[in-house]
Amino acid sequence: MHPSDLHPETLAIISGRPPREDGAAVNVPISYSSTFVSAGPTGQGDNRVYGRFSNSTWEALEATIGALEHPASLGEDALVFGSGMAAVAAALNLVKQGGLVLMPDSAYNGSLALAQEMADAGRIRLQTLQPAELTPAALARTLANLPATPQTNPQASPPTNPHALLWLEIPSNPLLRVPDARALIKAARDAGALTVVDSTIATPLAARPLEWGADLALHSATKYLSGHSDVILGALTPATAQLRGRLHQHRTLAGSIPSPMDAWLVLRGIRTLAVRLGAQSRTAQFLAERLAAHAAVSNVSYPGLADHPDAKTIASLGLPGGAMLAAQIGRGAEDADRFIAALRLWVPATSLGGVESSIERRRRHSSEPGTVADNLTRLSVGLEHPEDLWRDLEAALAQIDPVSLES
Ligand SMILES: Cc1ncc(COP(=O)(O)O)c(C=O)c1O
């Protein structure tokens, strides 16, 4: 059976294993060595020289994430980084000096803050896009006057030093909006811009941006890929070998590498991704419907609800509902904080994608943009029994005055 005939659920289990030989370990070993036996001159691409250049445990994980990102075409392996943010930094660094980065104003606040820091230092120009500007026509207008990107290799596609980069998130964090990624990627490509899609929340089981034409798919593997809230790690899967080469060089020079142990833990997490995400998503759908009908909840954003503002796009991209939802509680921050404090099962914590259900009022972070409502809570649904999770939410909501009886 050829791997390209297999489902992602199967690839998540079989990829990144040692060769099937008598006596071989079933799992890749954790390779702890900072250097390798190597004599004589070394050149570019001689990876087994030093532990910052390559590591066999990373490579098993990189092959597995790569297989999940483009199962049909068997494209490039991913590159793993010391954190999701290190992957974000590597991707942003691809833009030419003074190039334009277009990022939704609803992007993950760390990505926005890093892009802003680079803009403040004069490294890039940053333009944040409101939802109305995230249409192919508006994007084409914004990119219309992009200077041509001079290439050392004029045939290179995508551009290796682009003058512009479009950043997308599927779905956005924490509002769970879903832009029409396929159409936006095409508009950006037509204008010569590089496209990066952060699909941390969707996971490669739900969204494969490279199949939509994106140049890079990004993950904070800290979340669903590892799945147990015990690792910080990032990954980038490039569409071409050329981009992979540039990113590998950046990772080596910036030293933004993960530990072999963490890479191994993420690989172990990926083995159960499909069953975890399936169960978590079913519970999220159940809870989203219950929350949406509750009098103390003013708004629920969940991609699996029929009244989601991006329902048409969600259907056209074939996105499932997923395991995250956002709910506005009561009338303001105070109500939302009181609600969270009354919960007994849900863990009040930042981050997402673990087996334990967690909840957070996002505006408690001073860096969270004002586009996020003060009383918005982000829920990451775990693997507890759905009824137990609902009973906990319902008991805490009983302390909040109804909002839907008035106005
Ligand atoms: C969508 C998204 N992208 C990137 C990151 C950054 O990842 P990390 O925390 O692994 O550096 C996060 C972290 O919360 C995130 O939610």
Coordinates of C-alpha atoms and ligand atoms in Angstrom, one line a residue:
M1 CA 0.0 0.0 0.0
H2 CA 1.4 3.4 -1.0
P3 CA 1.3 6.0 1.8
S4 CA -0.4 8.4 -0.6
D5 CA -3.4 6.0 -0.6
L6 CA -3.7 6.1 3.2
H7 CA -6.0 8.2 5.4
P8 CA -4.4 10.8 7.7
E9 CA -5.5 8.7 10.7
T10 CA -3.4 5.9 9.5
L11 CA -0.4 8.1 8.6
A12 CA -0.5 9.5 12.1
I13 CA 0.2 6.0 13.4
I14 CA 2.6 4.6 10.9
S15 CA 4.9 7.6 10.0
G16 CA 8.2 8.3 11.7
R17 CA 8.8 4.6 12.8
P18 CA 12.2 2.9 12.6
P19 CA 12.5 0.4 9.6
R20 CA 10.5 -2.8 10.2
E21 CA 13.2 -5.3 10.8
D22 CA 13.6 -8.2 13.2
G23 CA 14.5 -6.9 16.7
A24 CA 14.0 -3.2 15.8
A25 CA 12.3 -0.9 18.3
V26 CA 8.7 0.0 17.3
N27 CA 9.3 3.6 18.4
V28 CA 12.0 6.0 17.4
P29 CA 14.7 6.3 20.1
I30 CA 15.2 9.6 21.8
S31 CA 18.6 10.7 20.5
Y32 CA 20.5 12.7 23.0
S33 CA 23.8 13.7 21.4
S34 CA 25.0 17.2 20.9
T35 CA 27.6 16.1 18.3
F36 CA 28.3 13.3 15.9
V37 CA 31.4 11.5 14.8
S38 CA 32.5 13.3 11.7
A39 CA 36.0 13.9 10.3
G40 CA 37.2 15.9 7.3
P41 CA 35.7 18.9 5.6
T42 CA 32.0 19.6 6.1
G43 CA 29.6 21.3 3.6
Q44 CA 26.1 22.6 3.5
G45 CA 23.7 19.8 3.9
D46 CA 26.1 17.7 6.1
N47 CA 23.6 17.5 8.8
R48 CA 25.1 14.8 11.1
V49 CA 27.8 17.1 12.3
Y50 CA 26.3 18.9 15.3
G51 CA 23.1 18.6 17.3
R52 CA 21.9 22.1 16.3
F53 CA 21.8 21.1 12.7
S54 CA 19.8 17.8 12.9
N55 CA 18.6 15.1 15.2
S56 CA 17.0 11.8 14.3
T57 CA 14.1 12.2 16.8
W58 CA 13.2 15.5 15.3
E59 CA 13.3 13.9 11.9
A60 CA 10.8 11.2 12.8
L61 CA 8.4 13.9 14.0
E62 CA 9.1 16.1 11.0
A63 CA 8.3 13.2 8.6
T64 CA 5.1 12.5 10.5
I65 CA 3.8 16.2 10.5
G66 CA 4.9 16.5 6.8
A67 CA 2.9 13.3 5.9
L68 CA -0.2 14.8 7.7
E69 CA 0.1 18.1 5.9
H70 CA 0.2 16.7 2.4
P71 CA -0.9 13.1 2.6
A72 CA -1.8 12.9 -1.1
S73 CA 1.3 14.3 -2.5
L74 CA 4.0 13.2 -0.1
G75 CA 5.7 16.6 -0.1
E76 CA 8.4 18.2 2.1
D77 CA 8.9 17.1 5.7
A78 CA 8.1 19.7 8.4
L79 CA 10.8 21.5 10.4
V80 CA 10.3 21.5 14.2
F81 CA 11.2 24.5 16.4
G82 CA 11.6 25.2 20.1
S83 CA 8.1 26.7 20.3
G84 CA 5.2 27.8 18.2
M85 CA 6.6 31.3 18.5
A86 CA 10.0 30.3 17.2
A87 CA 8.2 28.9 14.1
V88 CA 6.3 32.2 13.8
A89 CA 9.6 34.1 14.0
A90 CA 11.2 31.8 11.3
A91 CA 8.2 32.3 9.0
L92 CA 8.2 36.1 9.4
N93 CA 11.9 36.3 8.9
L94 CA 11.4 35.1 5.3
V95 CA 10.1 38.5 4.3
K96 CA 12.6 40.9 2.6
Q97 CA 13.9 43.8 4.5
G98 CA 11.1 46.4 4.6
G99 CA 8.6 43.9 3.1
L100 CA 4.9 44.1 3.9
V101 CA 3.3 41.6 6.4
L102 CA -0.5 41.4 6.3
M103 CA -1.9 39.9 9.4
P104 CA -5.6 39.7 10.5
D105 CA -6.3 41.9 13.6
S106 CA -7.7 38.8 15.1
A107 CA -4.5 36.8 14.8
Y108 CA -2.9 35.1 17.9
N109 CA -1.7 38.0 20.1
G110 CA 1.9 36.6 20.2
S111 CA 2.2 36.6 16.4
L112 CA 0.8 40.1 16.2
A113 CA 3.1 41.3 19.0
L114 CA 6.2 39.8 17.3
A115 CA 5.3 41.3 13.9
Q116 CA 4.7 44.7 15.6
E117 CA 8.2 44.4 17.3
M118 CA 9.7 43.7 13.9
A119 CA 7.9 46.6 12.4
D120 CA 9.0 49.0 15.2
A121 CA 12.6 47.9 14.5
G122 CA 12.2 48.8 10.8
R123 CA 12.6 45.2 9.7
I124 CA 9.1 44.9 8.1
R125 CA 6.0 46.9 7.4
L126 CA 3.0 45.6 9.2
Q127 CA -0.6 46.1 8.1
T128 CA -3.3 44.5 10.3
L129 CA -6.5 43.5 8.4
Q130 CA -10.0 43.8 9.8
P131 CA -12.5 41.1 8.8
A132 CA -13.9 43.3 5.9
E133 CA -10.4 43.6 4.5
L134 CA -10.0 39.8 4.4
T135 CA -11.6 39.3 1.0
P136 CA -9.8 38.3 -2.2
A137 CA -10.8 41.6 -3.9
A138 CA -9.6 43.8 -1.0
L139 CA -6.4 41.8 -0.7
A140 CA -5.7 42.2 -4.4
R141 CA -6.1 46.0 -4.0
T142 CA -3.8 46.1 -1.0
L143 CA -1.1 44.1 -2.9
A144 CA -1.6 45.8 -6.2
N145 CA 1.5 48.0 -6.0
L146 CA 3.8 45.4 -4.6
P147 CA 7.3 45.8 -6.1
A148 CA 8.4 42.8 -8.2
T149 CA 10.4 40.4 -6.2
P150 CA 13.9 40.1 -7.8
Q151 CA 14.9 36.5 -7.7
T152 CA 18.3 34.8 -7.9
N153 CA 16.3 32.1 -9.6
P154 CA 13.5 33.8 -11.6
Q155 CA 11.7 30.4 -11.9
A156 CA 11.5 30.1 -8.2
S157 CA 7.9 29.8 -7.0
P158 CA 7.1 30.8 -4.3
P159 CA 9.5 33.7 -4.0
T160 CA 12.3 33.0 -1.6
N161 CA 12.6 36.6 -0.5
P162 CA 9.1 37.9 -0.9
H163 CA 8.2 41.6 -0.7
A164 CA 4.9 40.6 1.1
L165 CA 3.6 37.9 3.3
L166 CA 0.0 37.1 4.0
W167 CA -0.7 35.6 7.4
L168 CA -3.9 33.6 8.1
E169 CA -5.2 31.6 11.0
I170 CA -7.7 28.7 10.6
P171 CA -9.8 29.3 12.7
S172 CA -8.7 32.6 14.4
N173 CA -7.8 32.6 18.0
P174 CA -9.8 33.3 20.2
L175 CA -12.8 34.5 18.0
L176 CA -12.9 31.3 15.9
R177 CA -13.6 33.2 12.7
V178 CA -12.8 31.4 9.5
P179 CA -11.6 33.4 6.5
D180 CA -12.0 32.1 3.0
A181 CA -8.4 30.8 3.0
R182 CA -8.4 29.1 -0.4
A183 CA -9.5 32.3 -2.2
L184 CA -7.2 34.6 -0.1
I185 CA -4.2 32.4 -0.7
K186 CA -4.9 32.5 -4.5
A187 CA -5.2 36.3 -4.4
A188 CA -1.9 36.6 -2.5
R189 CA -0.1 34.2 -4.8
D190 CA -1.3 36.0 -7.9
A191 CA 0.3 39.2 -6.4
G192 CA 3.6 37.5 -5.6
A193 CA 3.1 37.3 -1.8
L194 CA 4.1 34.4 0.3
T195 CA 1.3 32.8 2.4
V196 CA 1.5 31.3 5.8
V197 CA -1.4 29.6 7.5
D198 CA -1.4 29.0 11.3
S199 CA -3.7 26.0 11.6
T200 CA -2.9 25.2 15.2
I201 CA -6.5 25.1 16.2
A202 CA -7.8 23.2 13.2
T203 CA -4.9 20.6 13.2
P204 CA -3.8 18.9 10.0
L205 CA -6.7 16.4 10.4
A206 CA -9.2 19.2 9.7
A207 CA -7.3 21.7 7.5
R208 CA -4.4 21.2 5.1
P209 CA -3.4 24.7 3.9
L210 CA -0.7 23.4 1.5
E211 CA -3.5 21.7 -0.5
W212 CA -5.1 25.1 -0.8
G213 CA -1.9 26.6 -2.2
A214 CA -0.3 28.0 0.9
D215 CA 3.5 28.1 1.1
L216 CA 3.7 27.2 4.7
A217 CA 1.5 25.5 7.3
L218 CA 2.4 26.4 10.9
H219 CA 1.5 24.7 14.2
S220 CA 2.0 25.4 17.8
A221 CA 2.5 21.7 18.5
T222 CA 2.2 22.7 22.1
K223 CA -1.6 22.3 21.6
Y224 CA -3.4 19.5 19.9
L225 CA -0.5 17.7 18.3
S226 CA 1.1 17.0 21.7
G227 CA -2.3 17.1 23.4
H228 CA -1.3 16.7 27.1
S229 CA -0.2 20.2 28.1
D230 CA 3.4 19.0 28.8
V231 CA 5.5 20.3 25.9
I232 CA 6.2 23.6 24.1
L233 CA 7.1 23.0 20.5
G234 CA 6.4 24.5 17.0
A235 CA 6.4 23.2 13.5
L236 CA 6.4 24.6 10.0
T237 CA 5.7 22.5 6.9
P238 CA 6.9 24.2 3.7
A239 CA 5.5 23.6 0.2
T240 CA 8.9 23.4 -1.5
A241 CA 12.4 22.2 -0.8
Q242 CA 13.8 25.7 -1.4
L243 CA 11.7 27.1 1.4
R244 CA 12.6 24.2 3.7
G245 CA 16.3 25.0 3.0
R246 CA 15.9 28.6 4.0
L247 CA 14.0 27.8 7.2
H248 CA 16.5 25.1 8.1
Q249 CA 19.3 27.6 7.8
H250 CA 17.4 30.1 10.0
R251 CA 16.7 27.5 12.6
T252 CA 20.3 26.4 12.7
L253 CA 21.6 29.9 13.0
A254 CA 19.0 31.2 15.4
G255 CA 19.3 28.0 17.4
S256 CA 15.5 27.8 17.8
I257 CA 15.5 24.0 18.2
P258 CA 13.4 21.7 20.4
S259 CA 14.8 19.2 22.8
P260 CA 14.8 15.5 21.5
M261 CA 12.6 14.5 24.4
D262 CA 10.0 17.1 23.6
A263 CA 10.0 16.0 19.9
W264 CA 9.4 12.5 21.1
L265 CA 6.5 13.5 23.3
V266 CA 4.8 15.3 20.4
L267 CA 5.3 12.3 18.2
R268 CA 3.7 10.2 20.8
G269 CA 0.8 12.7 21.1
I270 CA 0.2 12.6 17.4
R271 CA -0.4 8.9 17.5
T272 CA -3.7 9.6 19.4
L273 CA -4.6 12.9 17.8
A274 CA -7.5 11.5 15.7
V275 CA -9.3 9.9 18.6
R276 CA -8.7 12.8 21.0
L277 CA -9.8 15.4 18.5
G278 CA -12.9 13.4 17.5
A279 CA -14.1 13.0 21.1
Q280 CA -13.2 16.5 22.1
S281 CA -15.0 17.9 19.0
R282 CA -18.2 15.9 19.7
T283 CA -18.2 17.3 23.3
A284 CA -17.6 20.8 22.0
Q285 CA -20.6 20.7 19.7
F286 CA -22.8 19.5 22.6
L287 CA -21.5 22.2 24.9
A288 CA -21.8 25.0 22.2
E289 CA -25.4 24.1 21.6
R290 CA -26.2 24.1 25.4
L291 CA -24.3 27.4 26.0
A292 CA -26.0 29.1 23.0
A293 CA -29.4 28.4 24.6
H294 CA -28.5 29.6 28.1
A295 CA -29.9 32.9 29.2
A296 CA -26.6 34.1 30.9
V297 CA -24.6 33.7 27.7
S298 CA -24.9 36.5 25.2
N299 CA -22.9 35.0 22.3
V300 CA -21.3 31.7 21.4
S301 CA -18.8 31.3 18.5
Y302 CA -18.3 27.7 17.4
P303 CA -17.5 26.7 13.8
G304 CA -20.0 23.8 14.1
L305 CA -23.0 26.0 14.8
A306 CA -25.3 26.8 11.9
D307 CA -25.5 30.5 12.8
H308 CA -21.7 31.0 12.8
P309 CA -21.0 34.2 10.8
D310 CA -18.6 32.2 8.5
A311 CA -20.9 29.2 8.1
K312 CA -20.7 29.3 4.3
T313 CA -16.9 29.4 4.2
I314 CA -16.7 26.7 6.8
A315 CA -18.8 24.5 4.6
S316 CA -16.9 25.3 1.5
L317 CA -13.5 24.5 3.2
G318 CA -15.0 21.3 4.7
L319 CA -13.9 22.3 8.2
P320 CA -15.4 20.3 11.1
G321 CA -16.5 22.2 14.3
G322 CA -13.4 21.4 16.2
A323 CA -12.8 21.4 20.0
M324 CA -12.6 25.1 20.8
L325 CA -15.4 27.5 21.4
A326 CA -15.8 31.1 22.6
A327 CA -18.6 32.3 24.8
Q328 CA -19.5 35.7 26.1
I329 CA -20.7 35.5 29.7
G330 CA -23.1 38.0 31.3
R331 CA -22.5 41.7 30.8
G332 CA -18.8 42.2 31.3
A333 CA -15.5 41.1 32.6
E334 CA -16.7 40.9 36.2
D335 CA -19.4 38.4 35.3
A336 CA -17.0 36.3 33.2
D337 CA -14.4 36.2 36.0
R338 CA -17.1 35.3 38.6
F339 CA -18.3 32.5 36.3
I340 CA -14.7 31.1 35.8
A341 CA -14.0 31.3 39.6
A342 CA -17.1 29.2 40.3
L343 CA -16.1 26.3 38.0
R344 CA -14.8 23.1 39.6
L345 CA -13.8 20.9 36.7
W346 CA -12.7 23.4 34.1
V347 CA -9.1 24.5 34.7
P348 CA -8.6 28.2 34.6
A349 CA -5.5 28.4 32.4
T350 CA -4.2 29.8 29.2
S351 CA -3.3 27.5 26.3
L352 CA -5.5 24.9 24.7
G353 CA -5.6 21.4 23.1
G354 CA -5.0 19.3 26.3
V355 CA -6.9 16.3 27.5
E356 CA -8.1 18.5 30.4
S357 CA -10.8 21.1 29.7
S358 CA -9.6 24.7 30.3
I359 CA -11.1 28.1 30.2
E360 CA -9.8 31.6 30.1
R361 CA -11.1 35.2 29.8
R362 CA -8.8 36.4 27.1
R363 CA -8.8 40.1 27.9
R364 CA -7.1 39.3 31.2
H365 CA -4.0 39.5 29.0
S366 CA -3.2 43.2 28.4
S367 CA -1.9 42.2 25.0
E368 CA -5.2 40.9 23.8
P369 CA -6.6 43.2 21.1
G370 CA -9.8 45.3 21.8
T371 CA -11.5 43.4 19.0
V372 CA -12.1 40.7 21.6
A373 CA -15.0 41.4 23.9
D374 CA -14.2 42.0 27.6
N375 CA -16.5 39.1 28.7
L376 CA -15.3 36.6 26.1
T377 CA -14.2 33.3 27.5
R378 CA -12.3 30.8 25.4
L379 CA -13.0 27.2 26.1
S380 CA -10.7 24.3 25.2
V381 CA -12.8 21.1 25.5
G382 CA -11.0 18.1 26.8
L383 CA -11.8 14.4 27.3
E384 CA -13.9 14.5 30.4
H385 CA -17.5 13.2 30.2
P386 CA -19.6 15.8 28.3
E387 CA -22.4 15.7 31.0
D388 CA -19.9 16.4 33.8
L389 CA -18.5 19.3 31.9
W390 CA -22.0 20.7 31.2
R391 CA -23.1 20.3 34.9
D392 CA -20.0 22.3 35.9
L393 CA -20.7 25.1 33.4
E394 CA -24.4 25.2 34.3
A395 CA -23.8 25.5 38.0
A396 CA -21.4 28.3 37.5
L397 CA -23.8 30.1 35.1
A398 CA -26.5 30.0 37.7
Q399 CA -24.6 32.7 39.5
I400 CA -24.8 35.1 36.6
D401 CA -27.9 37.3 35.8
P402 CA -29.6 36.4 32.5
V403 CA -28.8 38.7 29.6
S404 CA -31.2 37.4 27.0
L405 CA -34.4 38.4 28.9
E406 CA -33.7 42.1 28.3
S407 CA -32.7 44.3 25.4
Ligands
LIG1 C1 -2.8 30.0 17.2 C2 -1.4 30.0 17.9 N1 -0.3 30.1 17.2 C3 0.9 30.2 17.8 C4 1.0 30.1 19.2 C5 2.4 30.1 19.8 O1 2.8 28.8 20.2 P1 3.7 28.5 21.4 O2 3.0 28.9 22.7 O3 3.9 27.0 21.3 O4 5.0 29.3 21.3 C6 -0.1 29.9 19.9 C7 0.0 29.8 21.4 O5 -1.0 29.9 22.1 C8 -1.4 29.9 19.3 O6 -2.5 29.8 20.0

